[in-house]
mmCIF file of C-alpha atoms in Angstrom:
data_model
loop_
_atom_site.group_PDB
_atom_site.id
_atom_site.type_symbol
_atom_site.label_atom_id
_atom_site.label_comp_id
_atom_site.label_asym_id
_atom_site.label_seq_id
_atom_site.Cartn_x
_atom_site.Cartn_y
_atom_site.Cartn_z
ATOM 1 C CA UNK J 1 97.035 -145.460 85.730
ATOM 2 C CA UNK J 2 97.396 -145.214 89.623
ATOM 3 C CA UNK J 3 99.202 -143.155 91.783
ATOM 4 C CA UNK J 4 99.350 -143.442 95.339
ATOM 5 C CA UNK J 5 98.197 -141.135 97.968
ATOM 6 C CA UNK J 6 101.671 -139.326 98.347
ATOM 7 C CA UNK J 7 102.153 -138.826 94.539
ATOM 8 C CA UNK J 8 105.653 -138.873 95.352
ATOM 9 C CA UNK J 9 106.537 -141.364 92.038
ATOM 10 C CA UNK J 10 104.139 -140.317 89.444
ATOM 11 C CA UNK J 11 107.422 -139.817 87.225
ATOM 12 C CA UNK J 12 108.131 -143.589 86.825
ATOM 13 C CA UNK J 13 104.722 -143.784 85.330
ATOM 14 C CA UNK J 14 105.402 -140.979 82.796
ATOM 15 C CA UNK J 15 106.709 -142.936 79.767
ATOM 16 C CA UNK J 16 103.716 -145.338 80.173
ATOM 17 C CA UNK J 17 101.485 -142.267 80.011
ATOM 18 C CA UNK J 18 103.339 -140.802 77.037
ATOM 19 C CA UNK J 19 103.679 -144.096 75.045
ATOM 20 C CA UNK J 20 99.745 -144.652 75.502
ATOM 21 C CA UNK J 21 99.015 -140.988 74.076
ATOM 22 C CA UNK J 22 101.447 -141.429 71.213
ATOM 23 C CA UNK J 23 99.651 -144.520 70.256
ATOM 24 C CA UNK J 24 95.994 -143.297 70.545
ATOM 25 C CA UNK J 25 93.933 -142.477 67.700
ATOM 26 C CA UNK J 26 93.301 -138.475 67.535
ATOM 27 C CA UNK J 27 90.327 -136.742 66.452
ATOM 28 C CA UNK J 28 91.891 -134.284 63.809
ATOM 29 C CA UNK J 29 94.147 -136.971 62.233
ATOM 30 C CA UNK J 30 91.885 -140.195 62.873
ATOM 31 C CA UNK J 31 95.219 -141.560 64.068
ATOM 32 C CA UNK J 32 97.934 -142.473 66.482
ATOM 33 C CA UNK J 33 100.871 -139.911 66.421
ATOM 34 C CA UNK J 34 103.516 -142.782 65.836
ATOM 35 C CA UNK J 35 101.399 -144.263 62.898
ATOM 36 C CA UNK J 36 101.737 -140.594 61.662
ATOM 37 C CA UNK J 37 105.234 -140.306 61.767
ATOM 38 C CA UNK J 38 106.778 -143.783 61.327
ATOM 39 C CA UNK J 39 103.972 -145.216 59.202
ATOM 40 C CA UNK J 40 103.362 -147.891 61.213
ATOM 41 C CA UNK J 41 101.978 -149.179 65.059
ATOM 42 C CA UNK J 42 104.500 -149.908 67.174
ATOM 43 C CA UNK J 43 104.991 -153.576 67.616
ATOM 44 C CA UNK J 44 105.114 -155.397 70.958
ATOM 45 C CA UNK J 45 105.821 -159.068 70.207
ATOM 46 C CA UNK J 46 109.365 -158.795 70.269
ATOM 47 C CA UNK J 47 109.526 -161.928 67.806
ATOM 48 C CA UNK J 48 108.763 -159.395 65.067
ATOM 49 C CA UNK J 49 110.457 -156.615 66.152
ATOM 50 C CA UNK J 50 113.504 -157.629 64.076
ATOM 51 C CA UNK J 51 111.539 -158.216 60.766
ATOM 52 C CA UNK J 52 112.444 -154.894 58.505
ATOM 53 C CA UNK J 53 110.314 -153.268 56.209
ATOM 54 C CA UNK J 54 111.807 -152.352 53.086
ATOM 55 C CA UNK J 55 112.791 -148.873 52.716
ATOM 56 C CA UNK J 56 110.985 -148.254 49.343
ATOM 57 C CA UNK J 57 107.508 -149.991 50.609
ATOM 58 C CA UNK J 58 107.815 -147.871 54.033
ATOM 59 C CA UNK J 59 108.422 -144.848 52.033
ATOM 60 C CA UNK J 60 105.543 -145.129 49.909
ATOM 61 C CA UNK J 61 103.262 -146.254 53.300
ATOM 62 C CA UNK J 62 104.652 -142.995 55.041
ATOM 63 C CA UNK J 63 103.634 -140.716 52.345
ATOM 64 C CA UNK J 64 100.000 -142.347 52.320
ATOM 65 C CA UNK J 65 99.719 -141.742 55.616
ATOM 66 C CA UNK J 66 101.029 -137.871 55.495
ATOM 67 C CA UNK J 67 98.714 -137.626 52.634
ATOM 68 C CA UNK J 68 96.067 -138.914 54.828
ATOM 69 C CA UNK J 69 96.730 -136.504 57.961
ATOM 70 C CA UNK J 70 96.812 -133.553 55.584
ATOM 71 C CA UNK J 71 93.191 -134.499 54.218
ATOM 72 C CA UNK J 72 92.086 -135.015 57.708
ATOM 73 C CA UNK J 73 93.556 -132.023 59.192
ATOM 74 C CA UNK J 74 91.826 -130.109 56.210
ATOM 75 C CA UNK J 75 88.630 -131.799 57.609
ATOM 76 C CA UNK J 76 89.292 -130.711 61.098
ATOM 77 C CA UNK J 77 90.283 -127.034 60.402
ATOM 78 C CA UNK J 78 86.954 -126.893 58.665
ATOM 79 C CA UNK J 79 85.000 -128.363 61.436
ATOM 80 C CA UNK J 80 86.759 -126.238 63.993
ATOM 81 C CA UNK J 81 86.110 -123.219 62.010
ATOM 82 C CA UNK J 82 82.539 -123.319 61.540
ATOM 83 C CA UNK J 83 82.078 -123.890 65.005
ATOM 84 C CA UNK J 84 84.412 -120.941 65.846
ATOM 85 C CA UNK J 85 82.186 -119.098 63.262
ATOM 86 C CA UNK J 86 78.827 -119.641 64.495
ATOM 87 C CA UNK J 87 79.877 -118.941 68.067
ATOM 88 C CA UNK J 88 82.158 -115.674 67.217
ATOM 89 C CA UNK J 89 80.090 -112.585 67.619
ATOM 90 C CA UNK J 90 80.395 -109.844 65.226
ATOM 91 C CA UNK J 91 81.903 -106.598 66.851
ATOM 92 C CA UNK J 92 79.053 -103.936 68.552
ATOM 93 C CA UNK J 93 78.769 -100.787 66.269
ATOM 94 C CA UNK J 94 79.011 -97.607 68.535
ATOM 95 C CA UNK J 95 78.092 -94.118 67.384
ATOM 96 C CA UNK J 96 79.245 -90.622 68.944
ATOM 97 C CA UNK J 97 77.429 -89.837 71.865
ATOM 98 C CA UNK J 98 76.978 -93.276 73.089
ATOM 99 C CA UNK J 99 77.812 -94.339 76.833
ATOM 100 C CA UNK J 100 80.754 -97.140 77.164
ATOM 101 C CA UNK J 101 82.787 -98.557 79.552
ATOM 102 C CA UNK J 102 86.620 -98.611 79.169
ATOM 103 C CA UNK J 103 89.238 -101.382 80.233
ATOM 104 C CA UNK J 104 91.638 -100.247 82.825
ATOM 105 C CA UNK J 105 93.540 -103.321 81.751
ATOM 106 C CA UNK J 106 96.718 -100.954 80.158
ATOM 107 C CA UNK J 107 95.993 -97.863 82.429
ATOM 108 C CA UNK J 108 98.435 -97.601 85.302
ATOM 109 C CA UNK J 109 96.674 -96.599 88.422
ATOM 110 C CA UNK J 110 97.537 -95.010 91.407
ATOM 111 C CA UNK J 111 96.494 -97.666 93.420
ATOM 112 C CA UNK J 112 99.330 -100.145 95.180
ATOM 113 C CA UNK J 113 98.193 -103.127 93.603
ATOM 114 C CA UNK J 114 96.328 -103.879 90.683
ATOM 115 C CA UNK J 115 94.091 -106.363 91.899
ATOM 116 C CA UNK J 116 91.906 -104.144 94.035
ATOM 117 C CA UNK J 117 91.793 -101.601 91.069
ATOM 118 C CA UNK J 118 88.781 -100.957 89.113
ATOM 119 C CA UNK J 119 88.864 -103.275 85.950
ATOM 120 C CA UNK J 120 86.457 -100.980 84.181
ATOM 121 C CA UNK J 121 86.167 -97.288 84.161
ATOM 122 C CA UNK J 122 83.515 -94.628 83.081
ATOM 123 C CA UNK J 123 80.620 -94.636 81.540
ATOM 124 C CA UNK J 124 82.265 -92.311 79.395
ATOM 125 C CA UNK J 125 80.964 -90.699 76.143
ATOM 126 C CA UNK J 126 82.123 -91.324 72.611
ATOM 127 C CA UNK J 127 83.029 -88.221 71.030
ATOM 128 C CA UNK J 128 84.014 -90.115 67.291
ATOM 129 C CA UNK J 129 84.916 -93.272 65.636
ATOM 130 C CA UNK J 130 88.353 -93.879 64.893
ATOM 131 C CA UNK J 131 87.992 -97.133 63.125
ATOM 132 C CA UNK J 132 85.911 -100.387 63.107
ATOM 133 C CA UNK J 133 86.785 -101.348 66.857
ATOM 134 C CA UNK J 134 88.267 -98.154 67.745
ATOM 135 C CA UNK J 135 86.808 -94.898 69.434
ATOM 136 C CA UNK J 136 88.139 -91.460 70.748
ATOM 137 C CA UNK J 137 86.298 -91.021 74.573
ATOM 138 C CA UNK J 138 85.355 -88.023 76.267
ATOM 139 C CA UNK J 139 87.646 -88.306 79.360
ATOM 140 C CA UNK J 140 87.991 -86.359 82.541
ATOM 141 C CA UNK J 141 90.940 -84.104 82.618
ATOM 142 C CA UNK J 142 93.528 -84.865 85.849
#
């Protein structure tokens, strides 16, 4: 899609981009969004647009499409899950006495701007393990 250098009329092309997106096959469902919702692809021939599909036939077709989409989505979910499971790291186990860094994300700083504050504080010694991902740390007194 072409939009000229000044990019001041891109919104006139937006409906065409939306139409193209809705009519392209998607990886997870293997079909277009329009086909998924309406049970058929849009017709471009104006002579064919006036032809109606009987309601019963259309209803069965839409149900079939929805079943196909459900099956494809289950396959996609399993594919995404297996991918995420491969890259998901198991949490590191720390023991009392280990030295760790503490994120300053939820700690108020005395500095005027958080942008220049330290992102990590420490290292601090672990006193005890509270749960799988929570520990009591030996922090300096203020």
